[in-house]
Amino acid sequence: MKINIQILAFFLILGNYAQAQNEIKPCQKEPAFIRTLGFDPLWTALSTSEKQKIGIVLVEFEQLPNQLAPSINTPKKTVYQHESWKQAGYFSSITFDFFGNAYTLPTPLISMLYNPIKKLNTIYKIDGYTGILQEWLSLPFAAFPHANNPYGLLGITYDCTSDLLIASTVAGSSRQRELGVIYLIQATTKKITDTLKNKDVIGMTVAFDEKNKKRLYFGKARTGAIYSIPIQANGKFIRNQLRFELSLDGYGPRGDDKARKMKMLNGSLLVSGVAFNFNLQASSEKPETNYSFRYNRVVKKWELYDFN
């Protein structure tokens, strides 16, 4: 029996990446209030990127012929905003839980005018049924934001396997001192189960590693480095297993991107990189580059295979 050497080589290489590190199956539900308002959840999205609107909005996209779902180029049809969604100024990241509740973070855009400093470490929640936005949990400040670092909370994600809401703050950090904290929070009780201190972090995601252990993957706000740390079933970090995963340094059009968003999908780590220097004006422009990495089990490292 003859075997095509090129095909055999392809499958041998593919085997280096198969089932290496994998996503946790999503459990998030659509907010019920979207249908209550008369919108189709498939053709809508909550957005914090509408610069003409302070706060969060619900964007409805046009349902174009031969299109099953909206794409990045789909025109907007309607922009809806509940009166409570602008009460806390500008927001950034959003994550959803098993019940369709949306959690979001107040983040100043161009100035501090609409975002009070004392609220920059407060997580807000949009109730999945009523659609009303309210303060959910205020986290302690290591130090207050200041002129050289006007930020507080920057990163948030939800772990479907444990009902943990994970949030990161950089409040009070300076060039000389890294005072950021990552919080593990039981969403149903608001109980803080653990913290990882002295870590300035933006993007985060939870996934299974090459040994099927659950890890938090997080991107540093000061460099392009991405690290991971295991999370136990009791909602605690395993600190002595913190490890470096990869770095965005030298990649992309700028070479100094930081990981703003991350997710694991089909064994690939997808990273959205942005220029971030604790500067309001630079951060408001947010030129993003999307990177795709795969974990090579043979050499035990991540390898870049695409970016745009």
mmCIF file of C-alpha atoms in Angstrom, residues 63-219:
data_model
loop_
_atom_site.group_PDB
_atom_site.id
_atom_site.type_symbol
_atom_site.label_atom_id
_atom_site.label_comp_id
_atom_site.label_asym_id
_atom_site.label_seq_id
_atom_site.Cartn_x
_atom_site.Cartn_y
_atom_site.Cartn_z
ATOM 1 C CA GLN A 63 -31.266 41.738 7.923
ATOM 2 C CA LEU A 64 -29.748 41.564 4.472
ATOM 3 C CA PRO A 65 -30.781 38.972 1.847
ATOM 4 C CA ASN A 66 -28.687 35.766 1.846
ATOM 5 C CA GLN A 67 -27.114 36.687 5.193
ATOM 6 C CA LEU A 68 -27.757 34.357 8.137
ATOM 7 C CA ALA A 69 -26.222 36.631 10.770
ATOM 8 C CA PRO A 70 -24.695 40.125 10.904
ATOM 9 C CA SER A 71 -21.062 40.602 9.933
ATOM 10 C CA ILE A 72 -18.596 43.400 10.615
ATOM 11 C CA ASN A 73 -19.847 45.203 7.499
ATOM 12 C CA THR A 74 -23.606 44.829 8.126
ATOM 13 C CA PRO A 75 -25.318 48.261 8.270
ATOM 14 C CA LYS A 76 -26.941 49.393 11.498
ATOM 15 C CA LYS A 77 -30.724 49.759 11.471
ATOM 16 C CA THR A 78 -31.561 51.027 14.963
ATOM 17 C CA VAL A 79 -29.639 52.128 18.046
ATOM 18 C CA TYR A 80 -31.643 51.716 21.257
ATOM 19 C CA GLN A 81 -30.652 52.936 24.719
ATOM 20 C CA HIS A 82 -32.483 52.349 27.989
ATOM 21 C CA GLU A 83 -32.466 55.443 30.178
ATOM 22 C CA SER A 84 -30.428 53.658 32.879
ATOM 23 C CA TRP A 85 -27.628 52.658 30.491
ATOM 24 C CA LYS A 86 -25.961 56.086 30.481
ATOM 25 C CA GLN A 87 -26.007 56.797 34.221
ATOM 26 C CA ALA A 88 -22.390 55.739 34.859
ATOM 27 C CA GLY A 89 -20.596 57.323 31.899
ATOM 28 C CA TYR A 90 -18.648 55.381 29.288
ATOM 29 C CA PHE A 91 -18.173 51.617 29.547
ATOM 30 C CA SER A 92 -15.775 49.113 28.000
ATOM 31 C CA SER A 93 -15.878 45.313 28.313
ATOM 32 C CA ILE A 94 -19.107 43.298 28.601
ATOM 33 C CA THR A 95 -19.628 39.677 29.640
ATOM 34 C CA PHE A 96 -22.783 37.590 30.130
ATOM 35 C CA ASP A 97 -23.721 34.903 32.635
ATOM 36 C CA PHE A 98 -25.885 31.777 32.537
ATOM 37 C CA PHE A 99 -29.045 33.810 33.214
ATOM 38 C CA GLY A 100 -28.533 36.413 30.498
ATOM 39 C CA ASN A 101 -27.347 39.147 32.847
ATOM 40 C CA ALA A 102 -24.734 41.481 31.338
ATOM 41 C CA TYR A 103 -21.815 42.741 33.431
ATOM 42 C CA THR A 104 -19.837 45.769 32.322
ATOM 43 C CA LEU A 105 -17.088 48.125 33.470
ATOM 44 C CA PRO A 106 -16.985 51.941 33.602
ATOM 45 C CA THR A 107 -14.029 53.198 31.577
ATOM 46 C CA PRO A 108 -13.233 56.827 30.725
ATOM 47 C CA LEU A 109 -12.892 57.563 27.017
ATOM 48 C CA ILE A 110 -11.328 60.924 26.184
ATOM 49 C CA SER A 111 -11.690 62.650 29.560
ATOM 50 C CA MET A 112 -12.841 61.945 33.114
ATOM 51 C CA LEU A 113 -15.871 64.212 32.694
ATOM 52 C CA TYR A 114 -18.494 61.445 32.596
ATOM 53 C CA ASN A 115 -16.747 58.797 34.715
ATOM 54 C CA PRO A 116 -16.395 59.615 38.442
ATOM 55 C CA ILE A 117 -13.122 58.333 39.885
ATOM 56 C CA LYS A 118 -14.822 56.730 42.890
ATOM 57 C CA LYS A 119 -16.857 54.487 40.554
ATOM 58 C CA LEU A 120 -14.001 53.182 38.382
ATOM 59 C CA ASN A 121 -13.701 50.015 40.495
ATOM 60 C CA THR A 122 -17.453 49.304 40.382
ATOM 61 C CA ILE A 123 -18.923 46.479 38.294
ATOM 62 C CA TYR A 124 -22.330 47.253 36.782
ATOM 63 C CA LYS A 125 -25.019 44.747 35.821
ATOM 64 C CA ILE A 126 -27.828 44.922 33.274
ATOM 65 C CA ASP A 127 -30.582 42.624 34.524
ATOM 66 C CA GLY A 128 -31.311 40.011 31.878
ATOM 67 C CA TYR A 129 -35.082 40.297 32.369
ATOM 68 C CA THR A 130 -35.753 43.963 33.121
ATOM 69 C CA GLY A 131 -32.906 45.512 31.113
ATOM 70 C CA ILE A 132 -32.173 47.935 33.964
ATOM 71 C CA LEU A 133 -28.533 48.794 34.677
ATOM 72 C CA GLN A 134 -27.457 49.105 38.320
ATOM 73 C CA GLU A 135 -24.284 49.016 40.398
ATOM 74 C CA TRP A 136 -23.479 45.379 41.144
ATOM 75 C CA LEU A 137 -20.270 45.292 43.199
ATOM 76 C CA SER A 138 -17.714 47.913 44.234
ATOM 77 C CA LEU A 139 -14.197 46.524 44.616
ATOM 78 C CA PRO A 140 -11.572 48.081 46.911
ATOM 79 C CA PHE A 141 -8.915 50.439 45.559
ATOM 80 C CA ALA A 142 -5.245 49.667 46.142
ATOM 81 C CA ALA A 143 -4.833 53.364 45.310
ATOM 82 C CA PHE A 144 -7.034 55.838 43.477
ATOM 83 C CA PRO A 145 -6.611 56.565 39.742
ATOM 84 C CA HIS A 146 -4.477 59.617 38.987
ATOM 85 C CA ALA A 147 -3.362 61.813 36.094
ATOM 86 C CA ASN A 148 -0.800 59.298 34.818
ATOM 87 C CA ASN A 149 -3.258 56.383 35.075
ATOM 88 C CA PRO A 150 -6.942 57.357 34.960
ATOM 89 C CA TYR A 151 -8.195 53.761 34.818
ATOM 90 C CA GLY A 152 -9.774 51.312 37.242
ATOM 91 C CA LEU A 153 -11.459 48.111 36.045
ATOM 92 C CA LEU A 154 -10.408 47.057 32.537
ATOM 93 C CA GLY A 155 -10.997 43.322 32.132
ATOM 94 C CA ILE A 156 -13.936 41.019 32.804
ATOM 95 C CA THR A 157 -14.917 37.469 31.858
ATOM 96 C CA TYR A 158 -17.278 34.724 33.063
ATOM 97 C CA ASP A 159 -16.434 31.079 33.752
ATOM 98 C CA CYS A 160 -19.343 28.827 32.790
ATOM 99 C CA THR A 161 -18.033 25.828 34.763
ATOM 100 C CA SER A 162 -18.011 27.547 38.149
ATOM 101 C CA ASP A 163 -20.248 30.653 37.934
ATOM 102 C CA LEU A 164 -17.158 32.761 38.604
ATOM 103 C CA LEU A 165 -17.056 36.336 37.400
ATOM 104 C CA ILE A 166 -13.441 37.408 36.951
ATOM 105 C CA ALA A 167 -12.518 41.090 36.926
ATOM 106 C CA SER A 168 -9.216 42.964 36.724
ATOM 107 C CA THR A 169 -8.357 46.481 37.848
ATOM 108 C CA VAL A 170 -5.267 48.647 37.317
ATOM 109 C CA ALA A 171 -6.420 51.407 39.674
ATOM 110 C CA GLY A 172 -3.590 53.352 41.273
ATOM 111 C CA SER A 173 -0.772 51.727 39.326
ATOM 112 C CA SER A 174 2.072 53.941 38.123
ATOM 113 C CA ARG A 175 5.227 53.536 36.073
ATOM 114 C CA GLN A 176 7.077 52.494 39.200
ATOM 115 C CA ARG A 177 4.365 50.434 40.960
ATOM 116 C CA GLU A 178 2.151 47.662 39.582
ATOM 117 C CA LEU A 179 -0.832 47.617 41.936
ATOM 118 C CA GLY A 180 -3.416 45.873 39.756
ATOM 119 C CA VAL A 181 -5.576 43.036 41.081
ATOM 120 C CA ILE A 182 -7.472 40.128 39.505
ATOM 121 C CA TYR A 183 -10.631 39.177 41.418
ATOM 122 C CA LEU A 184 -12.450 35.831 41.405
ATOM 123 C CA ILE A 185 -16.075 36.536 42.346
ATOM 124 C CA GLN A 186 -18.910 34.053 42.856
ATOM 125 C CA ALA A 187 -21.575 35.637 40.678
ATOM 126 C CA THR A 188 -24.627 34.360 42.577
ATOM 127 C CA THR A 189 -23.352 35.527 45.984
ATOM 128 C CA LYS A 190 -20.953 38.379 45.068
ATOM 129 C CA LYS A 191 -18.391 36.683 47.326
ATOM 130 C CA ILE A 192 -14.732 37.294 46.429
ATOM 131 C CA THR A 193 -13.159 33.835 46.529
ATOM 132 C CA ASP A 194 -9.575 34.842 45.703
ATOM 133 C CA THR A 195 -7.357 37.625 44.376
ATOM 134 C CA LEU A 196 -4.111 37.827 42.431
ATOM 135 C CA LYS A 197 -2.353 41.051 43.393
ATOM 136 C CA ASN A 198 0.264 43.260 41.740
ATOM 137 C CA LYS A 199 -0.885 42.309 38.228
ATOM 138 C CA ASP A 200 -2.002 44.974 35.733
ATOM 139 C CA VAL A 201 -4.236 43.057 33.333
ATOM 140 C CA ILE A 202 -6.664 43.806 30.494
ATOM 141 C CA GLY A 203 -7.822 40.832 28.395
ATOM 142 C CA MET A 204 -8.803 37.542 30.048
ATOM 143 C CA THR A 205 -10.413 34.216 29.194
ATOM 144 C CA VAL A 206 -10.884 30.858 30.913
ATOM 145 C CA ALA A 207 -10.052 27.627 29.055
ATOM 146 C CA PHE A 208 -8.667 24.122 29.451
ATOM 147 C CA ASP A 209 -4.926 23.642 29.007
ATOM 148 C CA GLU A 210 -3.060 20.759 27.335
ATOM 149 C CA LYS A 211 -3.624 18.614 30.453
ATOM 150 C CA ASN A 212 -7.345 19.474 30.576
ATOM 151 C CA LYS A 213 -6.846 21.715 33.613
ATOM 152 C CA LYS A 214 -8.861 24.909 33.850
ATOM 153 C CA ARG A 215 -6.753 28.049 33.586
ATOM 154 C CA LEU A 216 -7.259 31.788 33.490
ATOM 155 C CA TYR A 217 -5.345 33.253 30.540
ATOM 156 C CA PHE A 218 -4.609 36.961 30.972
ATOM 157 C CA GLY A 219 -2.799 39.684 29.051
#
